[in-house]
Short mmCIF file of C-alpha atoms and ligand atoms in Angstrom, two decimals:
data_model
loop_
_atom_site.label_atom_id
_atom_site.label_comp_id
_atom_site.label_asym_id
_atom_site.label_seq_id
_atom_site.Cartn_x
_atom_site.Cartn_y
_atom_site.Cartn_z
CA UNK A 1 -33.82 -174.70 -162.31
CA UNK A 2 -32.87 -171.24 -162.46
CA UNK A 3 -35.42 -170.53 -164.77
CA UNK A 4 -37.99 -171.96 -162.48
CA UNK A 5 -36.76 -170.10 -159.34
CA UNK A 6 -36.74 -167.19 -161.32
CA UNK A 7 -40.46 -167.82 -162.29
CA UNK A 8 -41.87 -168.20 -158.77
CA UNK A 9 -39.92 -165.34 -157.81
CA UNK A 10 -41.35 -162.87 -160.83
CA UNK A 11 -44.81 -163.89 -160.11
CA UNK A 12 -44.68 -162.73 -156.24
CA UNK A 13 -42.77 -159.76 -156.98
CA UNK A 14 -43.71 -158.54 -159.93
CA UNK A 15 -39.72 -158.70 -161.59
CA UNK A 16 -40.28 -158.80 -165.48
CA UNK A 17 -42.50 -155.30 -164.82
CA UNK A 18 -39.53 -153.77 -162.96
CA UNK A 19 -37.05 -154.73 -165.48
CA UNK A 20 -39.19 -153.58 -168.11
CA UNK A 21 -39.91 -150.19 -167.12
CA UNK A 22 -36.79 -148.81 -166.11
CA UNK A 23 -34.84 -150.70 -169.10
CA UNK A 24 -37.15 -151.86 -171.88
CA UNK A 25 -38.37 -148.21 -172.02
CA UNK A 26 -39.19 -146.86 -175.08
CA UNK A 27 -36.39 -143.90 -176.20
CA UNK A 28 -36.51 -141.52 -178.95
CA UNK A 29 -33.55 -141.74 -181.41
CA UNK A 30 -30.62 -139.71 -179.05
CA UNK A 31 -26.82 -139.32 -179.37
CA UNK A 32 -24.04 -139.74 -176.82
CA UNK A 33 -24.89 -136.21 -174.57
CA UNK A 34 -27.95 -138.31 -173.24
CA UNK A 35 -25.73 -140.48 -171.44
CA UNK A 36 -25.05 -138.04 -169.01
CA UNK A 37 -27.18 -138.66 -166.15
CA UNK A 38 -26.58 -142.49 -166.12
CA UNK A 39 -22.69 -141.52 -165.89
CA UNK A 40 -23.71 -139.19 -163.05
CA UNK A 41 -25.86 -141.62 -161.32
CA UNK A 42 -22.59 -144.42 -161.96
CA UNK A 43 -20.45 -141.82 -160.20
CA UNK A 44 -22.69 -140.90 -157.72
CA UNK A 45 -22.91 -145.29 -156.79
CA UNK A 46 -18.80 -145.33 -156.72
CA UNK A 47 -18.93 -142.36 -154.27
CA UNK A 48 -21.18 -144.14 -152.08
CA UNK A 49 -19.12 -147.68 -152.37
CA UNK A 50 -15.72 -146.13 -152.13
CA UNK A 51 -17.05 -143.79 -149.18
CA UNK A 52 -18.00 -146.72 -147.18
CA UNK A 53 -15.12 -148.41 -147.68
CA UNK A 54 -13.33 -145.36 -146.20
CA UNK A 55 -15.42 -145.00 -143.07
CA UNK A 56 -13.54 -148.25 -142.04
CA UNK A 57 -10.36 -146.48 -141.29
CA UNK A 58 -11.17 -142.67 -141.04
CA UNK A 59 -11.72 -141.06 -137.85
CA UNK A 60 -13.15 -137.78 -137.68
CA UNK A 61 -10.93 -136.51 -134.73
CA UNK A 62 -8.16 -133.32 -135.01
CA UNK A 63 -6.24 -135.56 -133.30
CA UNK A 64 -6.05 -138.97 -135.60
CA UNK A 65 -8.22 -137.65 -139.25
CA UNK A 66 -4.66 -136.90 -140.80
CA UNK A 67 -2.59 -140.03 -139.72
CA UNK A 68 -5.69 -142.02 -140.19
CA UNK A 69 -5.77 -140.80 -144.26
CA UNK A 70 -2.18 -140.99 -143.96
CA UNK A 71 -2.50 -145.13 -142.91
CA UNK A 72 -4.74 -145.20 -145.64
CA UNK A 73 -2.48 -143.91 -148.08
CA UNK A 74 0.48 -146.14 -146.69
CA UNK A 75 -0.99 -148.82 -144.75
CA UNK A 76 -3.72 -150.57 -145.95
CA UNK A 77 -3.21 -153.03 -149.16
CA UNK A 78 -5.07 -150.72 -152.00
CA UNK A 79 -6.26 -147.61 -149.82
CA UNK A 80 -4.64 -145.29 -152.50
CA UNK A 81 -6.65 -146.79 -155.35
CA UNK A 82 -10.29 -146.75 -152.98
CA UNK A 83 -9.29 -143.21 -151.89
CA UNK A 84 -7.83 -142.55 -155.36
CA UNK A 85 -11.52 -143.08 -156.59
CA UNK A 86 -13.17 -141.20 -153.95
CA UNK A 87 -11.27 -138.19 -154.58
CA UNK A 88 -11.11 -138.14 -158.27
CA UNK A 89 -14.89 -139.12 -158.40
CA UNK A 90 -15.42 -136.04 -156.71
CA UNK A 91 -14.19 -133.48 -159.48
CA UNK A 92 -15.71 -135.82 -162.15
CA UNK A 93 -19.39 -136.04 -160.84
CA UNK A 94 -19.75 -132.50 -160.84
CA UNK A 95 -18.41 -131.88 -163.84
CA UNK A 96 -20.83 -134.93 -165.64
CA UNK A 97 -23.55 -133.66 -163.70
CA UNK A 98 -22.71 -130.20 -164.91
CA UNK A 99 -22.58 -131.27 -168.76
CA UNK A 100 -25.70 -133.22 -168.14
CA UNK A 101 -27.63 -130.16 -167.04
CA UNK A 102 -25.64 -128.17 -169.68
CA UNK A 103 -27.53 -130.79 -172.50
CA UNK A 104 -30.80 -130.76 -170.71
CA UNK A 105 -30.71 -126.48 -170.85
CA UNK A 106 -29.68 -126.48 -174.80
CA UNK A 107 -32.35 -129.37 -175.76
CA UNK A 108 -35.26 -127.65 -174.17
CA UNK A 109 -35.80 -130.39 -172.18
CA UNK A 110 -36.48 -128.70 -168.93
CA UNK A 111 -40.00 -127.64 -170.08
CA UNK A 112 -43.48 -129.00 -169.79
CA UNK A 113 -43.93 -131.85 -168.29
CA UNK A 114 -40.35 -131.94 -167.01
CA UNK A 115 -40.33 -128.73 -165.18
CA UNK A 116 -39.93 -130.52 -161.74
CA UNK A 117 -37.16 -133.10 -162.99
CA UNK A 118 -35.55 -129.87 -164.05
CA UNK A 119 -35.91 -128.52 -160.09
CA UNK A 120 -34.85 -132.14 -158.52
CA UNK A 121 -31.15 -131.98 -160.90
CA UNK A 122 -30.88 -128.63 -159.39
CA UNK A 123 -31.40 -129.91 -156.25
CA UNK A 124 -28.95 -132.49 -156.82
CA UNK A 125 -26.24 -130.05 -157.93
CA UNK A 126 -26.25 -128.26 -154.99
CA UNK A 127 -26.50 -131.23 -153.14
CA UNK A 128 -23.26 -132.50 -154.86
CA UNK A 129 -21.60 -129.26 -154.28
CA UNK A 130 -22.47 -129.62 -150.73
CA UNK A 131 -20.87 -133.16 -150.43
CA UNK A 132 -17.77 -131.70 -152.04
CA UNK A 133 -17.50 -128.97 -149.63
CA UNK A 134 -18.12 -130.75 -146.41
CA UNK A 135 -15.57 -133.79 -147.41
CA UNK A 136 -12.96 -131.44 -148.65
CA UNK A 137 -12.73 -130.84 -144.75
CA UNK A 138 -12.33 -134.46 -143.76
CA UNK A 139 -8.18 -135.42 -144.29
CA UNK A 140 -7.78 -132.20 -141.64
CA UNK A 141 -4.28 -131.27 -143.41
CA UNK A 142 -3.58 -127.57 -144.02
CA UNK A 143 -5.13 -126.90 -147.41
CA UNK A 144 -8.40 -128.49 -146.07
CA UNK A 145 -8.35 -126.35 -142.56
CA UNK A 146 -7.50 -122.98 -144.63
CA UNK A 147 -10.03 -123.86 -147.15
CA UNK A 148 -12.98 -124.14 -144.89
CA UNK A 149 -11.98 -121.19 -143.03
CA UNK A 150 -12.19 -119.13 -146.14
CA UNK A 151 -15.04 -121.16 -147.38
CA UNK A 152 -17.20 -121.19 -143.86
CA UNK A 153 -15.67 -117.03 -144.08
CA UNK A 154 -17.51 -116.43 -147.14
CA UNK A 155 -21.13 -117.69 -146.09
CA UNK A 156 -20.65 -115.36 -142.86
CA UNK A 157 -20.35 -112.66 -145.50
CA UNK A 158 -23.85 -112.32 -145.79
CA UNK A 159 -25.22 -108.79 -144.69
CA UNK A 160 -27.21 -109.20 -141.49
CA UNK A 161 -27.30 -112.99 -140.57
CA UNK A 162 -24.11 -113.40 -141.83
CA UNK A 163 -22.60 -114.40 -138.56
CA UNK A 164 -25.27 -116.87 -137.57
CA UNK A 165 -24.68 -118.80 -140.37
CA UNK A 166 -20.64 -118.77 -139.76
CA UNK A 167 -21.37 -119.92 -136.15
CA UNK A 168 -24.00 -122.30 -137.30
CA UNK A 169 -21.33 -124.04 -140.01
CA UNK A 170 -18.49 -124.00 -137.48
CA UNK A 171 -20.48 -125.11 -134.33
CA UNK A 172 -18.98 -121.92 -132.99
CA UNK A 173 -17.08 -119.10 -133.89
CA UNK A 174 -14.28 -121.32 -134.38
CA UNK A 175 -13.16 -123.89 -136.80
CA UNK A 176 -12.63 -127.05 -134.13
CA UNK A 177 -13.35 -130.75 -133.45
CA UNK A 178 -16.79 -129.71 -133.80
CA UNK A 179 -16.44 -128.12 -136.90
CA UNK A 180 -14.82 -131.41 -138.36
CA UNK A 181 -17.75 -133.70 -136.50
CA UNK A 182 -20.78 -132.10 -137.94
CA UNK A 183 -19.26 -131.69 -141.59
CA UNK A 184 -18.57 -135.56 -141.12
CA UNK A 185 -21.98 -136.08 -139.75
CA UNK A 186 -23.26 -134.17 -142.67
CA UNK A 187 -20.86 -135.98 -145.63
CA UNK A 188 -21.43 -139.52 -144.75
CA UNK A 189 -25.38 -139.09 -143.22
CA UNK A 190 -27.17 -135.98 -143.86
CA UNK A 191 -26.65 -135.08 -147.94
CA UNK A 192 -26.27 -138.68 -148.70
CA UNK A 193 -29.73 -139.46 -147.44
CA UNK A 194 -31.37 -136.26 -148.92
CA UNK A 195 -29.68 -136.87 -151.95
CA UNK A 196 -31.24 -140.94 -152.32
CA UNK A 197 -34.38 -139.62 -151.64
CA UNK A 198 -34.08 -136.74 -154.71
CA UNK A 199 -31.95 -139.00 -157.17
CA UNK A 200 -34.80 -141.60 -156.95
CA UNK A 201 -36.98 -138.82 -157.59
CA UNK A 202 -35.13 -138.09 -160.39
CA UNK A 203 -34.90 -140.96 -161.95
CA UNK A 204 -38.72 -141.55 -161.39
CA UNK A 205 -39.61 -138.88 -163.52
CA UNK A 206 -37.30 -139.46 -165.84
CA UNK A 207 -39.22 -143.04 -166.27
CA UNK A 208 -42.51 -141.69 -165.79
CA UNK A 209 -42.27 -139.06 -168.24
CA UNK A 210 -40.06 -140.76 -170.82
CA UNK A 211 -36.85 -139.22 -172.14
CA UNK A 212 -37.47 -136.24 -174.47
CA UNK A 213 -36.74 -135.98 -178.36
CA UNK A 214 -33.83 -134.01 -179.33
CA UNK A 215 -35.28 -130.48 -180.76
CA UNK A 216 -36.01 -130.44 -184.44
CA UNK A 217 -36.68 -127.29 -186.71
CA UNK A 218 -40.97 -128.22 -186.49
CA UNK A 219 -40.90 -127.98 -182.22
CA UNK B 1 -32.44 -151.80 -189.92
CA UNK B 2 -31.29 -153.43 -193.34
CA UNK B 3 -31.06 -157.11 -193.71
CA UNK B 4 -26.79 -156.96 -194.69
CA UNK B 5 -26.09 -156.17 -191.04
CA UNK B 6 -27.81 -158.32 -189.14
CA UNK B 7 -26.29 -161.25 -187.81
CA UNK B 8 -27.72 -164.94 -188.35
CA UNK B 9 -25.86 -165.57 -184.70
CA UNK B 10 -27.12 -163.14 -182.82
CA UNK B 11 -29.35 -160.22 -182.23
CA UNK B 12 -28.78 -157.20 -181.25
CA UNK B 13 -30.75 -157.10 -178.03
CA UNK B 14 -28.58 -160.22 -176.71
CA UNK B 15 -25.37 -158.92 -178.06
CA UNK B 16 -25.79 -155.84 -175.41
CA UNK B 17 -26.66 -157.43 -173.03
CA UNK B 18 -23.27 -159.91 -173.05
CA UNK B 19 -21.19 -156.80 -173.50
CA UNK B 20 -22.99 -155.38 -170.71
CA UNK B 21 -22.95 -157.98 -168.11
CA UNK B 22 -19.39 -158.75 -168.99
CA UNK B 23 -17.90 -154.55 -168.72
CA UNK B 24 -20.35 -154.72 -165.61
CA UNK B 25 -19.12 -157.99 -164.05
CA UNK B 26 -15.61 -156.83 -165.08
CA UNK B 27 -15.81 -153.04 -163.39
CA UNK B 28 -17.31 -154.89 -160.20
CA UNK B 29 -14.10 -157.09 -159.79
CA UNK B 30 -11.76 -153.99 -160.34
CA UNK B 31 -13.49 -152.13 -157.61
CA UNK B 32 -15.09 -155.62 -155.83
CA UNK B 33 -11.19 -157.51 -155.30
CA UNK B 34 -9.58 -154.74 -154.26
CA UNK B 35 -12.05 -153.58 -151.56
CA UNK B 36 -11.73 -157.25 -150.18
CA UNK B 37 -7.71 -156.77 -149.92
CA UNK B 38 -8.39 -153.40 -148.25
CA UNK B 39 -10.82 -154.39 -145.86
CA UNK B 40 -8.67 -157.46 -144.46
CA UNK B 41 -5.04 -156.60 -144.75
CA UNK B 42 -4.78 -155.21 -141.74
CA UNK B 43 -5.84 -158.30 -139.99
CA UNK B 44 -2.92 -160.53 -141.70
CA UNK B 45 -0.49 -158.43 -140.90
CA UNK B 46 2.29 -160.06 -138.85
CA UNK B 47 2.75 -157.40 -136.11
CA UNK B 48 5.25 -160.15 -133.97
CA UNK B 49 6.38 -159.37 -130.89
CA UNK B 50 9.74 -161.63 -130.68
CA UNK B 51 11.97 -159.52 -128.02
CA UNK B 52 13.62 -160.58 -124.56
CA UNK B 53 12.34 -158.86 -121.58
CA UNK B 54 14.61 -158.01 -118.48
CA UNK B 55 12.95 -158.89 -115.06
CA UNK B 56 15.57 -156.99 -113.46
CA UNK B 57 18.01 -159.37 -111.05
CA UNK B 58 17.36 -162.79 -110.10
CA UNK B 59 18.39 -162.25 -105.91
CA UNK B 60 15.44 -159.41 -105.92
CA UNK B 61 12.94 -162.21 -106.25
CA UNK B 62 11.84 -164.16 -103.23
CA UNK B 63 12.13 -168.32 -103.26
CA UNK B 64 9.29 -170.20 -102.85
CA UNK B 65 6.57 -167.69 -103.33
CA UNK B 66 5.25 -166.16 -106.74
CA UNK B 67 6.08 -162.30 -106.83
CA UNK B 68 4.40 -160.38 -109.81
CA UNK B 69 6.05 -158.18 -112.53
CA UNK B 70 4.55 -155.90 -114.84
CA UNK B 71 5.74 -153.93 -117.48
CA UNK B 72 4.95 -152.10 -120.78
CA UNK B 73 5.20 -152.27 -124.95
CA UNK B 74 4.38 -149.49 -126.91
CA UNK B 75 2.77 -150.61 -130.13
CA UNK B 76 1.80 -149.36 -133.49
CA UNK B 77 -1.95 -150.12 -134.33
CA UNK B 78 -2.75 -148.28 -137.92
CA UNK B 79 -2.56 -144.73 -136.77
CA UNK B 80 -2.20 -145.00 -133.11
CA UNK B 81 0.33 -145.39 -130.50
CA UNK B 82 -0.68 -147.52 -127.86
CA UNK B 83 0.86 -149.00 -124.62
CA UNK B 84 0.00 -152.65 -123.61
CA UNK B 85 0.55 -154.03 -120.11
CA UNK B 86 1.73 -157.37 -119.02
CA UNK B 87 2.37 -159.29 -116.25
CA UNK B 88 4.32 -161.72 -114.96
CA UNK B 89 4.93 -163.64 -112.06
CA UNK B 90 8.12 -165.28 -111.12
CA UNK B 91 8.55 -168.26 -109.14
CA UNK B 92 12.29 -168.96 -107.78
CA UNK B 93 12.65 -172.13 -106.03
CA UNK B 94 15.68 -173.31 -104.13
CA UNK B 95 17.01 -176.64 -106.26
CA UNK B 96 14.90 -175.71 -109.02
CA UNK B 97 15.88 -172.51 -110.67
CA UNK B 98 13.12 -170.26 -111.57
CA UNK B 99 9.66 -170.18 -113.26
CA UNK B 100 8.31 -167.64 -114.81
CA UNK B 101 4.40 -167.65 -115.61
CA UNK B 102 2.06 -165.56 -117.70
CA UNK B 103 -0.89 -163.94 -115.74
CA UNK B 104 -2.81 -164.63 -118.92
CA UNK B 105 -5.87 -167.21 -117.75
CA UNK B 106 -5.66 -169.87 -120.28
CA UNK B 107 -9.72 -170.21 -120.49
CA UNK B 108 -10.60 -166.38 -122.16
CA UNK B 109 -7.41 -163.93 -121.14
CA UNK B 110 -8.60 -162.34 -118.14
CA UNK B 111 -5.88 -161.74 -115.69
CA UNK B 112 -5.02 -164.03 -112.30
CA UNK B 113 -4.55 -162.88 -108.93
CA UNK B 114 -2.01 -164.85 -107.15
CA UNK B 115 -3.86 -165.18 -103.79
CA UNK B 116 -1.06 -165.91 -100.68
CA UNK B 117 -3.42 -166.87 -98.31
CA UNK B 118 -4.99 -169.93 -100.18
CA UNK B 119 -0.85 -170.62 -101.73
CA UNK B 120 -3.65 -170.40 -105.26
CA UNK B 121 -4.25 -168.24 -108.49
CA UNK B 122 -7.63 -167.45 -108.59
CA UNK B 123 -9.24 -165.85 -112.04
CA UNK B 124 -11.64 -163.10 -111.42
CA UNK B 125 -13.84 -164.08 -114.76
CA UNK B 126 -14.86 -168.06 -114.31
CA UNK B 127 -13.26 -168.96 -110.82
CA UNK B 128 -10.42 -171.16 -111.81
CA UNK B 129 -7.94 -172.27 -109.78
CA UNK B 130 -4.52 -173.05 -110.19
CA UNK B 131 -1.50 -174.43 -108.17
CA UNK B 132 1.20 -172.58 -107.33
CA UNK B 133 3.05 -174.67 -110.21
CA UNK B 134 0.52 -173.33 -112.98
CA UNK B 135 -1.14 -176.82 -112.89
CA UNK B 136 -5.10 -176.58 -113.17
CA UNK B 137 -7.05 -177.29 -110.14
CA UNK B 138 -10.40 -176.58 -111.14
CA UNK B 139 -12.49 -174.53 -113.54
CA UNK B 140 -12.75 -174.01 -117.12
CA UNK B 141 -9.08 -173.98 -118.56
CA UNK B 142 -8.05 -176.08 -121.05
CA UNK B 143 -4.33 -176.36 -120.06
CA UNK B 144 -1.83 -175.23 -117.28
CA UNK B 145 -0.40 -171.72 -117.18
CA UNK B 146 1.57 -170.60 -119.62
CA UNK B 147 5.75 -170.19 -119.05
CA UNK B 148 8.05 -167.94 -120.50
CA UNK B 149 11.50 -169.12 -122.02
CA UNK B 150 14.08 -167.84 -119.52
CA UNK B 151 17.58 -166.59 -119.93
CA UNK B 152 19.92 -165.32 -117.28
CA UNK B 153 22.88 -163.02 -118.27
CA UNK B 154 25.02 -161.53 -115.59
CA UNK B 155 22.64 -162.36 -112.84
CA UNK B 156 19.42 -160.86 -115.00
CA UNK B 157 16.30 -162.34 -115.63
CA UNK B 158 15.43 -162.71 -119.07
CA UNK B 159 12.19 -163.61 -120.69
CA UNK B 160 11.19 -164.69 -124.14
CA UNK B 161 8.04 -162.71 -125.35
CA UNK B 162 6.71 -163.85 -128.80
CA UNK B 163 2.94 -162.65 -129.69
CA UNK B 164 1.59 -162.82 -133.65
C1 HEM C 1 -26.19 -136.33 -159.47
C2 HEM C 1 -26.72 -135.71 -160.42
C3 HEM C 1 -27.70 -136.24 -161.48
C4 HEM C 1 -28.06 -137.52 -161.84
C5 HEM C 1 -27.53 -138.83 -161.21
C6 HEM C 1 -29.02 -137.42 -162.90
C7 HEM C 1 -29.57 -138.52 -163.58
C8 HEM C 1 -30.38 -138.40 -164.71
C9 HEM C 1 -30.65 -139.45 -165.68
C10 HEM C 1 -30.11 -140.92 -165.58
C11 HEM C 1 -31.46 -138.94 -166.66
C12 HEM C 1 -31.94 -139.67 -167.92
C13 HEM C 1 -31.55 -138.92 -169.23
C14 HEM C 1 -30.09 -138.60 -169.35
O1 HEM C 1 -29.28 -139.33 -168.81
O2 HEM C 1 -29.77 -137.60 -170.03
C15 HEM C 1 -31.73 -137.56 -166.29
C16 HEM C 1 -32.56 -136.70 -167.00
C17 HEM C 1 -32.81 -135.36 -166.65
N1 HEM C 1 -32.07 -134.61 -165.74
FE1 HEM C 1 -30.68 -135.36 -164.47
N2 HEM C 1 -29.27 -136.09 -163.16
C18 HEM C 1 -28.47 -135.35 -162.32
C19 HEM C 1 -28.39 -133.97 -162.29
C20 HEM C 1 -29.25 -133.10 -162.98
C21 HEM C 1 -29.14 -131.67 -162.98
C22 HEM C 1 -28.04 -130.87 -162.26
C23 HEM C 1 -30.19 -131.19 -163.74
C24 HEM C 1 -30.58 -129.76 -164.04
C25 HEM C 1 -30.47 -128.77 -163.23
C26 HEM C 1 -30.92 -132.33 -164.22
C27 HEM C 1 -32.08 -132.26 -165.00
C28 HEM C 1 -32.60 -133.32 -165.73
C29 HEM C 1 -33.74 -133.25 -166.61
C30 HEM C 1 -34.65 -132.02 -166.85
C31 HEM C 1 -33.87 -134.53 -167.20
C32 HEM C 1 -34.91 -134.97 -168.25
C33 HEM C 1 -34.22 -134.88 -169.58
C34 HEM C 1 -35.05 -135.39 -170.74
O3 HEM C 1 -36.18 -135.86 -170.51
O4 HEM C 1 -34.52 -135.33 -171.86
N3 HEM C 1 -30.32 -133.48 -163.78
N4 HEM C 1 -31.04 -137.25 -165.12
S1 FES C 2 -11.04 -166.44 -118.21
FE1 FES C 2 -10.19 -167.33 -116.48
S2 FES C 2 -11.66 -168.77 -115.96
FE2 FES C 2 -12.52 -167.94 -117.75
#
């Protein structure tokens, strides 16, 4: 039965293919820093599920983001453990990400073909770095306001436009409900989209061009 | 690979996949049962309301006609502080002690207006009607007002209000 609806389903969709290319692949013989990116991309998934599971509770006002986190510390049956993950998550998807790009560098493996996989992790970093830095703003408690001052203080360093781009972060010169709306708006909407479009990128290439060897004293 | 480590049971390809589907099926139900709890435990809470309201004293109400009452409970939803209204209205008859009704319409919760002219409660959302005695006249309830439990101490109206 299953069989059979599995059948009629494969030959409309084309499943067998799908399954085949992104895990029937053919790999050269690699060793445990290859399994890098999948941790990354695994990290990246439990970001997204724990971070909608969030956004049923938060509330990005100055007036109820701190006792909302705080009801979902206290209140809600297992809010520690889904905020537990989100925050730890965090730390660790940077730093896997990191040591991914860190294996990638000493293999060689940003070169021909792979130059633009290479640009699209880079991408990705920053991309990551941004989600960090926009949600670190979020729980509106004192370490997260004084952060993003200093943090928002540093990009209005910048000779010349440096002020634009303070103004343009805070949604005025001031940190304020708006400041705490639009990094919101850009945490839960704006990276995560541009970062699903460049992780599927990503991992295109990555199937496209096929993983590559690990260096030997001939290439 | 050489023949001493292969399995007659099973290959290798179906032994990953096993371990896989079973570490995957088991990391989905530590994240998976959780997120369940978390998403409804708010709605099972028992947030009961089980406290007697004063009405104030019993000679300030009028006999024979329904005079209204309204007061306010603050209450704790997640992370805010809310005030809820309610109303009452209090019939005192002479022979009969007193009544008191809640101005919840028993079809869908919309508030009634007691209307003096027509001796009727009318509700603003589906037009029913009701006696002055809470009895149905017409419209889409299912069943007469609702009453309160009543206690007097000292001359003071008590009601019963229990919610959850
Ligand atoms: C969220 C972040 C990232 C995810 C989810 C991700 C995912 C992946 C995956 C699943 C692979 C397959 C091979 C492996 O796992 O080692 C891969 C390969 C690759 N990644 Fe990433 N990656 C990320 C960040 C980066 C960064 C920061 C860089 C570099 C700046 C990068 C550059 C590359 C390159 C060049 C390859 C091809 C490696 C080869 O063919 O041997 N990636 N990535
Ligand atoms: S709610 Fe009163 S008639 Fe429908």
């Amino acid at each position: 039965m299953a069989q059979n609806v599995y059948d009629w389903l494969d030959e409309r969709l084309g499943l067998q293919a799908i399954y085949d290319a992104i895990l029937d692949r053919e790999v050269p013989k690699v060793n445990w820093w290859f399994t890098l990116g999948s941790a990354s991309l695994f990290l990246g998934l439990m970001q997204g599920i724990t971070g909608i599971l969030l956004s049923v509770y938060y509330v990005p006002t100055p007036d109820h983001a701190y006792d909302s986190i705080t009801y979902i510390m206290t209140g809600v049956k297992f809010g520690w453990l889904i905020l537990g993950i989100h925050h730890w998550g965090a730390s660790l998807l940077i730093l896997t990400a990191f040591i991914h790009m860190l294996r990638v560098f000493f293999y060689g493996a940003y070169k021909y073909p792979r130059e633009v996989t290479w640009i699209t992790g880079v991408m990705l970093l920053i991309g990551a770095l941004g989600m960090g830095f926009t949600g670190y703003l979020l729980p509106w408690n004192q370490r997260s306001y004084w952060a993003t001052t200093v943090g928002t203080e540093i990009a209005g360093s910048v000779p010349g436009i440096g002020n634009i781009i303070l103004r343009i972060l805070r949604g005025g010169t001031d940190l304020s409900a708006l400041t705490l709306s639009r990094f919101f708006s850009l945490h839960i909407w704006i990276f995560p989209a541009i970062l699903l479009a460049v992780v599927l990128t990503h991992l295109y290439l990555v199937i496209r061009l096929g993983i590559s060897n690990i260096p030997d004293e001939d290439s | 690979m050489s023949s001493k480590y292969r399995s007659p049971a099973m290959d290798r390809r179906s032994f990953v996949k096993i371990i896989s589907s079973a570490l995957g099926s088991l990391m989905a139900a530590v994240v998976g049962l959780p997120a369940i709890q978390y998403f409804i435990s708010p709605s099972l809470g028992k947030e009961e309301e089980d406290e007697w309201i004063s009405l104030g004293p019993l000679e300030n109400y009028p006999l024979d006609t329904p005079t209204q009452f309204n007061f306010s409970l603050n209450k704790v939803n997640g992370w805010e502080k809310s005030s809820h209204s309610y109303g009452v209205f209090v019939l005192r008859e002479e022979g009969k002690g007193v009544v008191v009704y809640s101005d919840v319409c028993t079809h869908l919760s919309c508030r009634l207006n007691w209307i003096p002219e027509e001796e009727e409660y009318l509700c603003p959302c589906h037009a029913a009607r009701f006696d002055k005695h809470g009895n149905l006249i017409s419209g889409p309830p299912p069943r007469p007002m609702d009453r309160f439990e009543t206690k007097l101490d000292e001359g003071q109206l008590f009601i019963h209000l229990k919610e959850g």
